[in-house]
PDB file of C-alpha atoms in Angstrom:
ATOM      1  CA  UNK E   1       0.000   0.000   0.000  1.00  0.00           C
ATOM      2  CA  UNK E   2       1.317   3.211  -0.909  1.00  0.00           C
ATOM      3  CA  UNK E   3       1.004   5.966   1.824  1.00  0.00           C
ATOM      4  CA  UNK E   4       0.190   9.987   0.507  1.00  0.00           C
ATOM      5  CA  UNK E   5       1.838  11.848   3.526  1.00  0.00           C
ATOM      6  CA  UNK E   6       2.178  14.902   1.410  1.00  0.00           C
ATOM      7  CA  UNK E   7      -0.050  17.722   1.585  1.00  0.00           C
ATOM      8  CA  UNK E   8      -1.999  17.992  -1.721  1.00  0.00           C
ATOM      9  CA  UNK E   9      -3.599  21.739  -1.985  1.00  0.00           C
ATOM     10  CA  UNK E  10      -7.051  22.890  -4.095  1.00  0.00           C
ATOM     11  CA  UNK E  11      -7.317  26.722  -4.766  1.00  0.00           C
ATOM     12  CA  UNK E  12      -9.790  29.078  -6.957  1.00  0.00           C
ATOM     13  CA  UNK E  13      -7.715  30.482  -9.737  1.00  0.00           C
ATOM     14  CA  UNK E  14     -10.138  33.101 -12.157  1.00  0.00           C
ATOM     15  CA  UNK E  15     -13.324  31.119 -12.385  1.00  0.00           C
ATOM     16  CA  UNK E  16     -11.561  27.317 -12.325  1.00  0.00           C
ATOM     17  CA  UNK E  17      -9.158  25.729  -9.849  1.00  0.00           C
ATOM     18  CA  UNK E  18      -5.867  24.745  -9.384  1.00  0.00           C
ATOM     19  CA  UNK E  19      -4.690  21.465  -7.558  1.00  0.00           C
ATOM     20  CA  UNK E  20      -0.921  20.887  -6.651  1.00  0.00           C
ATOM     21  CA  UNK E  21      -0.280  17.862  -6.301  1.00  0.00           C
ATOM     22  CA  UNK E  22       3.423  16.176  -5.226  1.00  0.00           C
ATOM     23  CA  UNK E  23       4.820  15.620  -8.742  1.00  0.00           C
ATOM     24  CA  UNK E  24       2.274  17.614 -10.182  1.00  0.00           C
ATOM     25  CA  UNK E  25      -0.226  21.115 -11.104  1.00  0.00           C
ATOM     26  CA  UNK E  26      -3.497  20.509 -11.958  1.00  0.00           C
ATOM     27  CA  UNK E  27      -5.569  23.561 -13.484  1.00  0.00           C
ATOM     28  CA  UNK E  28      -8.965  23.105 -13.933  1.00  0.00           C
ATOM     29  CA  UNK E  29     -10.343  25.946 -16.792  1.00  0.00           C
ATOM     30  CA  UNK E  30     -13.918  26.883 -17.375  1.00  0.00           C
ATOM     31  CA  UNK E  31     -15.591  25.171 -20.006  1.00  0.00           C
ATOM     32  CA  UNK E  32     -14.006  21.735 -18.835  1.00  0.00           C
ATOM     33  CA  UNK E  33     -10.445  21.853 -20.103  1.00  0.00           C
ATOM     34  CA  UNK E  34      -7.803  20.568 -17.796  1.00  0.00           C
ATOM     35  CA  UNK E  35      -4.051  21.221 -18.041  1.00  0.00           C
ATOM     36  CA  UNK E  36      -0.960  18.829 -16.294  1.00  0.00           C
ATOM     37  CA  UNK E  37       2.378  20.706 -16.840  1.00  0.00           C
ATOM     38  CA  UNK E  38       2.332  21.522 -20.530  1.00  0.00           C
ATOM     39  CA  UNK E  39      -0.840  19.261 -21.205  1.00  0.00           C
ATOM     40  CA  UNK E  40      -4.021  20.314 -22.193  1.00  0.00           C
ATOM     41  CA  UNK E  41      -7.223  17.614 -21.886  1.00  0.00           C
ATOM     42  CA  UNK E  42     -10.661  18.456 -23.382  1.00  0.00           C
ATOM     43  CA  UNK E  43     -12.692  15.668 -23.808  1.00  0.00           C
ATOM     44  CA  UNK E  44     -13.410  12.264 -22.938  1.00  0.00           C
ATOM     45  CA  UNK E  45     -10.754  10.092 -22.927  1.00  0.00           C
ATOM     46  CA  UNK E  46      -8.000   8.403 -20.378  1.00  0.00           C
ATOM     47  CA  UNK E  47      -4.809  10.528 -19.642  1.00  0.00           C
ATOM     48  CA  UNK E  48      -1.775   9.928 -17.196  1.00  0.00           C
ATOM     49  CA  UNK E  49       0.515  12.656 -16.699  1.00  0.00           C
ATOM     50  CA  UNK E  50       3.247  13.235 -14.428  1.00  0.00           C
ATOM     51  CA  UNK E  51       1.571  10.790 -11.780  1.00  0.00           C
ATOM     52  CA  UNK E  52      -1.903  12.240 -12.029  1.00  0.00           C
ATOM     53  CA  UNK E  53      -4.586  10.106 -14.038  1.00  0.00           C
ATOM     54  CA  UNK E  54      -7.917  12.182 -15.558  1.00  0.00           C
ATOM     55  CA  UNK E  55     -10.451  10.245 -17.442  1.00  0.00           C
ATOM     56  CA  UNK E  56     -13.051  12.483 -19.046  1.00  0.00           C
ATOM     57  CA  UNK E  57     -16.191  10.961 -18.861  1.00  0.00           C
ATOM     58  CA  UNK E  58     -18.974  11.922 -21.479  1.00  0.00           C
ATOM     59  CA  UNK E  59     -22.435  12.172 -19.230  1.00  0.00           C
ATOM     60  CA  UNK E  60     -22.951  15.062 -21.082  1.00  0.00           C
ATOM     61  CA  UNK E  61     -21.413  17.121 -20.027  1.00  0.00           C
ATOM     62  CA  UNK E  62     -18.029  15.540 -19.977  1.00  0.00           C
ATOM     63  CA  UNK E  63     -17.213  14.744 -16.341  1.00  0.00           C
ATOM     64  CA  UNK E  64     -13.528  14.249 -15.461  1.00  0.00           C
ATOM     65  CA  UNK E  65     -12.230  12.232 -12.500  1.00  0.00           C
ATOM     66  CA  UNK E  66      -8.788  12.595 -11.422  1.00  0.00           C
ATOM     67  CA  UNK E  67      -6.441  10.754  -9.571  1.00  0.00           C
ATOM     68  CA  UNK E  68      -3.784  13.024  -7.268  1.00  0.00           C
ATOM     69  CA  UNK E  69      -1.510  11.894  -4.701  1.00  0.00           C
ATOM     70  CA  UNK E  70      -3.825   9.235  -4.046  1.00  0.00           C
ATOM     71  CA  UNK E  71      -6.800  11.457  -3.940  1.00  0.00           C
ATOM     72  CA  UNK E  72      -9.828  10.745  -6.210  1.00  0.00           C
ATOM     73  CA  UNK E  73     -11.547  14.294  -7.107  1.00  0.00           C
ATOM     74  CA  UNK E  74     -14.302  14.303  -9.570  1.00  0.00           C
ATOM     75  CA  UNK E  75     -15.079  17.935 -11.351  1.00  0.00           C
ATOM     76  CA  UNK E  76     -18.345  18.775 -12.703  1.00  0.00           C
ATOM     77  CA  UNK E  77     -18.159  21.977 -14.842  1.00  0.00           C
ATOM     78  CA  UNK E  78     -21.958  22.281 -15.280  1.00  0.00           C
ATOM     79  CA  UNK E  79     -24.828  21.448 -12.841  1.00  0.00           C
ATOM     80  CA  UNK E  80     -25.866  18.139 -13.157  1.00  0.00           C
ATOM     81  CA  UNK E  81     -29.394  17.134 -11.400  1.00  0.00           C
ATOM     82  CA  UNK E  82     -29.356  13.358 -11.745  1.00  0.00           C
ATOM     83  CA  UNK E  83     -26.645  10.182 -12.806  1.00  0.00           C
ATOM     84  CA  UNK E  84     -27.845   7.400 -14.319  1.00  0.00           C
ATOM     85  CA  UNK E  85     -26.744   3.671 -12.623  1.00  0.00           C
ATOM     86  CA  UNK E  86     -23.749   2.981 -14.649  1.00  0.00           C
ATOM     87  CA  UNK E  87     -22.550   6.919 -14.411  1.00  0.00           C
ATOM     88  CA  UNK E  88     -22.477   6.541 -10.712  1.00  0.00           C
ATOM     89  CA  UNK E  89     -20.468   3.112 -10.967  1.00  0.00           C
ATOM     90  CA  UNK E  90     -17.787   5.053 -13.367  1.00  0.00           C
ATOM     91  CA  UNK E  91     -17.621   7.642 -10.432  1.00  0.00           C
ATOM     92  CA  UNK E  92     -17.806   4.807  -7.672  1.00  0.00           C
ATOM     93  CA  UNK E  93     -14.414   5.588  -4.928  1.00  0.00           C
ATOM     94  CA  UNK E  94     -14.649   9.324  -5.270  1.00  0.00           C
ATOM     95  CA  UNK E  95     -13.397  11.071  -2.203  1.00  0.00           C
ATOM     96  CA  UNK E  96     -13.881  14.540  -3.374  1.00  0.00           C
ATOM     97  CA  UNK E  97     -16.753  16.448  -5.607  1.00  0.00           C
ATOM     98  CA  UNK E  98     -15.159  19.909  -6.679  1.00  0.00           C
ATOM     99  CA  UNK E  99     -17.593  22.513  -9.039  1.00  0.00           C
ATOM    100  CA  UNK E 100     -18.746  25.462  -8.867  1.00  0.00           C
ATOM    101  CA  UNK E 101     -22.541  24.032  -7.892  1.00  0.00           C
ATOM    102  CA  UNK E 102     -23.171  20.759  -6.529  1.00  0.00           C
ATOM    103  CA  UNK E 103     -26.551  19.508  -6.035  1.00  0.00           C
ATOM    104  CA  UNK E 104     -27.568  17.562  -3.320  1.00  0.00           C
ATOM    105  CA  UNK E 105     -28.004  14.739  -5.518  1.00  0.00           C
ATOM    106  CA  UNK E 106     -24.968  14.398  -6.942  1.00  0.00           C
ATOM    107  CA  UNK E 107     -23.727  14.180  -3.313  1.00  0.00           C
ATOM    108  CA  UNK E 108     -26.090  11.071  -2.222  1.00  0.00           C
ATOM    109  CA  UNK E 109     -25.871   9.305  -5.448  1.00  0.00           C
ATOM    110  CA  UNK E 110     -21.764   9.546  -5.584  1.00  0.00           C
ATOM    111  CA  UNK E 111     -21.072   9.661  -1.570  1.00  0.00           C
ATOM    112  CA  UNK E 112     -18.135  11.831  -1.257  1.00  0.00           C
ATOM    113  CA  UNK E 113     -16.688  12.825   1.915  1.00  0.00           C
ATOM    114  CA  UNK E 114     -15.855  16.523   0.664  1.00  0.00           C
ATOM    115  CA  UNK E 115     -17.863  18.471  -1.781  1.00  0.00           C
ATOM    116  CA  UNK E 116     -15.372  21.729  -2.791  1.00  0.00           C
ATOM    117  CA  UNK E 117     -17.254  24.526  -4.716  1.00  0.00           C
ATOM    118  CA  UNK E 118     -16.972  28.070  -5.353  1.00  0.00           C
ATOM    119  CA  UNK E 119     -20.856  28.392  -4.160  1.00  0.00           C
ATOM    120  CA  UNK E 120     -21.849  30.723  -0.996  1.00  0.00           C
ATOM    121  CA  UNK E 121     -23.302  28.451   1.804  1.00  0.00           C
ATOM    122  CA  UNK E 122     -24.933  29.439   4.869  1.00  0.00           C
ATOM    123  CA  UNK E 123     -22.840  29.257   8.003  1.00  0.00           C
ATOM    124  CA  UNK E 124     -19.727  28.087   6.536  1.00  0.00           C
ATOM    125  CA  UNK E 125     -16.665  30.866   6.549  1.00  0.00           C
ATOM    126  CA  UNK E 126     -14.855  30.373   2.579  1.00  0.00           C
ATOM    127  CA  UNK E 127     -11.216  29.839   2.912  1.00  0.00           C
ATOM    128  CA  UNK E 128      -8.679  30.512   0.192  1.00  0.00           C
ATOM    129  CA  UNK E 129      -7.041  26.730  -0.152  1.00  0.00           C
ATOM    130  CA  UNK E 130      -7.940  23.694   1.030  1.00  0.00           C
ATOM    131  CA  UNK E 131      -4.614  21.386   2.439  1.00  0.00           C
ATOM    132  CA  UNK E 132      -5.500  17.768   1.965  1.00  0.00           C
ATOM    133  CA  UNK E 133      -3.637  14.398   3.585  1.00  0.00           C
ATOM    134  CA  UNK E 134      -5.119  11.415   1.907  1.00  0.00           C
ATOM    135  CA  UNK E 135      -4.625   9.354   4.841  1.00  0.00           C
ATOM    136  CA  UNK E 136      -6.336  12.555   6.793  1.00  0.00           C
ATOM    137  CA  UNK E 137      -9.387  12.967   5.057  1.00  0.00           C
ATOM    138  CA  UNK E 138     -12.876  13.059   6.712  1.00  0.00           C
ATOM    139  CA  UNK E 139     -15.083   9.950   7.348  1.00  0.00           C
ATOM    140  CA  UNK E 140     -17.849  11.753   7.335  1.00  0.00           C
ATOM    141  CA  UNK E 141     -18.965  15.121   4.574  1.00  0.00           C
ATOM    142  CA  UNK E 142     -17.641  18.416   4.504  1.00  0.00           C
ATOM    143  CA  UNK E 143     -18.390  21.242   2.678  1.00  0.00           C
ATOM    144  CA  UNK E 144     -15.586  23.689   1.965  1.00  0.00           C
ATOM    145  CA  UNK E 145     -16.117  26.943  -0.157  1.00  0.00           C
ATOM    146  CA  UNK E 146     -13.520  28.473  -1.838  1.00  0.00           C
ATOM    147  CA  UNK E 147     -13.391  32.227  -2.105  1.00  0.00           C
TER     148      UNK E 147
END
């Protein structure tokens, strides 16, 4: 088993997000294009570069799950209300849903145990990163908002 001790950090950058990862930076751009290093991904499709796997999943929209220091995050550029069976199986392990807005839906069909958006909530303070330890993360939800 391979043990994530270091800290993995999600940001807001402009109107998409940026995930640094140990070998790797992850930026997440609006209408669902994702760049590693030099690499740009739009699409579905299976990518591994410079230890971080995406897989663009067509839903539609295309979905893209990605694999960071041991961390599965799952990014949904546009609102989604409901997954069919098999969509939720492709998403099955993911430990983090990151989007701008997340229905409540996509939380109980996919069961993550943080949901990362961009979206005012009531009573919870938005905080400018997000530090994540694989072998640290919650058993149980949180929400974080990124301002």
């Amino acid at each position: 088993m391979v043990l994530y001790n270091e800290v993995m950090e999600i940001s807001k950058v402009g109107t998409g997000f940026k995930i640094k990862g140990k070998q790797a930076v992850v930026i997440i751009e609006p209408a669902g294009k994702i760049v590693v290093g030099e690499f740009a991904i739009v699409g579905p499709g299976e990518y591994e570069i410079a230890g971080v796997t995406v897989t663009g999943i067509k839903i539609p929209p295309t979905v893209y799950r990605l694999s960071v220091d041991g961390v599965n995050i799952c990014y949904f550029e546009e609102t989604i209300e409901k997954l069919t069976q098999e969509q939720v199986e492709k998403l099955d392990g993911i430990d983090i849903i990151l989007g701008k807005k997340i229905t409540p839906q996509l939380v109980t069909e996919i069961e993550p145990v943080m949901m990362v958006t961009t979206e005012k909530k009531e009573g919870i303070i938005p905080v400018a990163k997000l530090n994540i330890i694989r072998e640290k993360l919650p058993t149980e939800l949180q929400t974080i908002v990124l301002e």
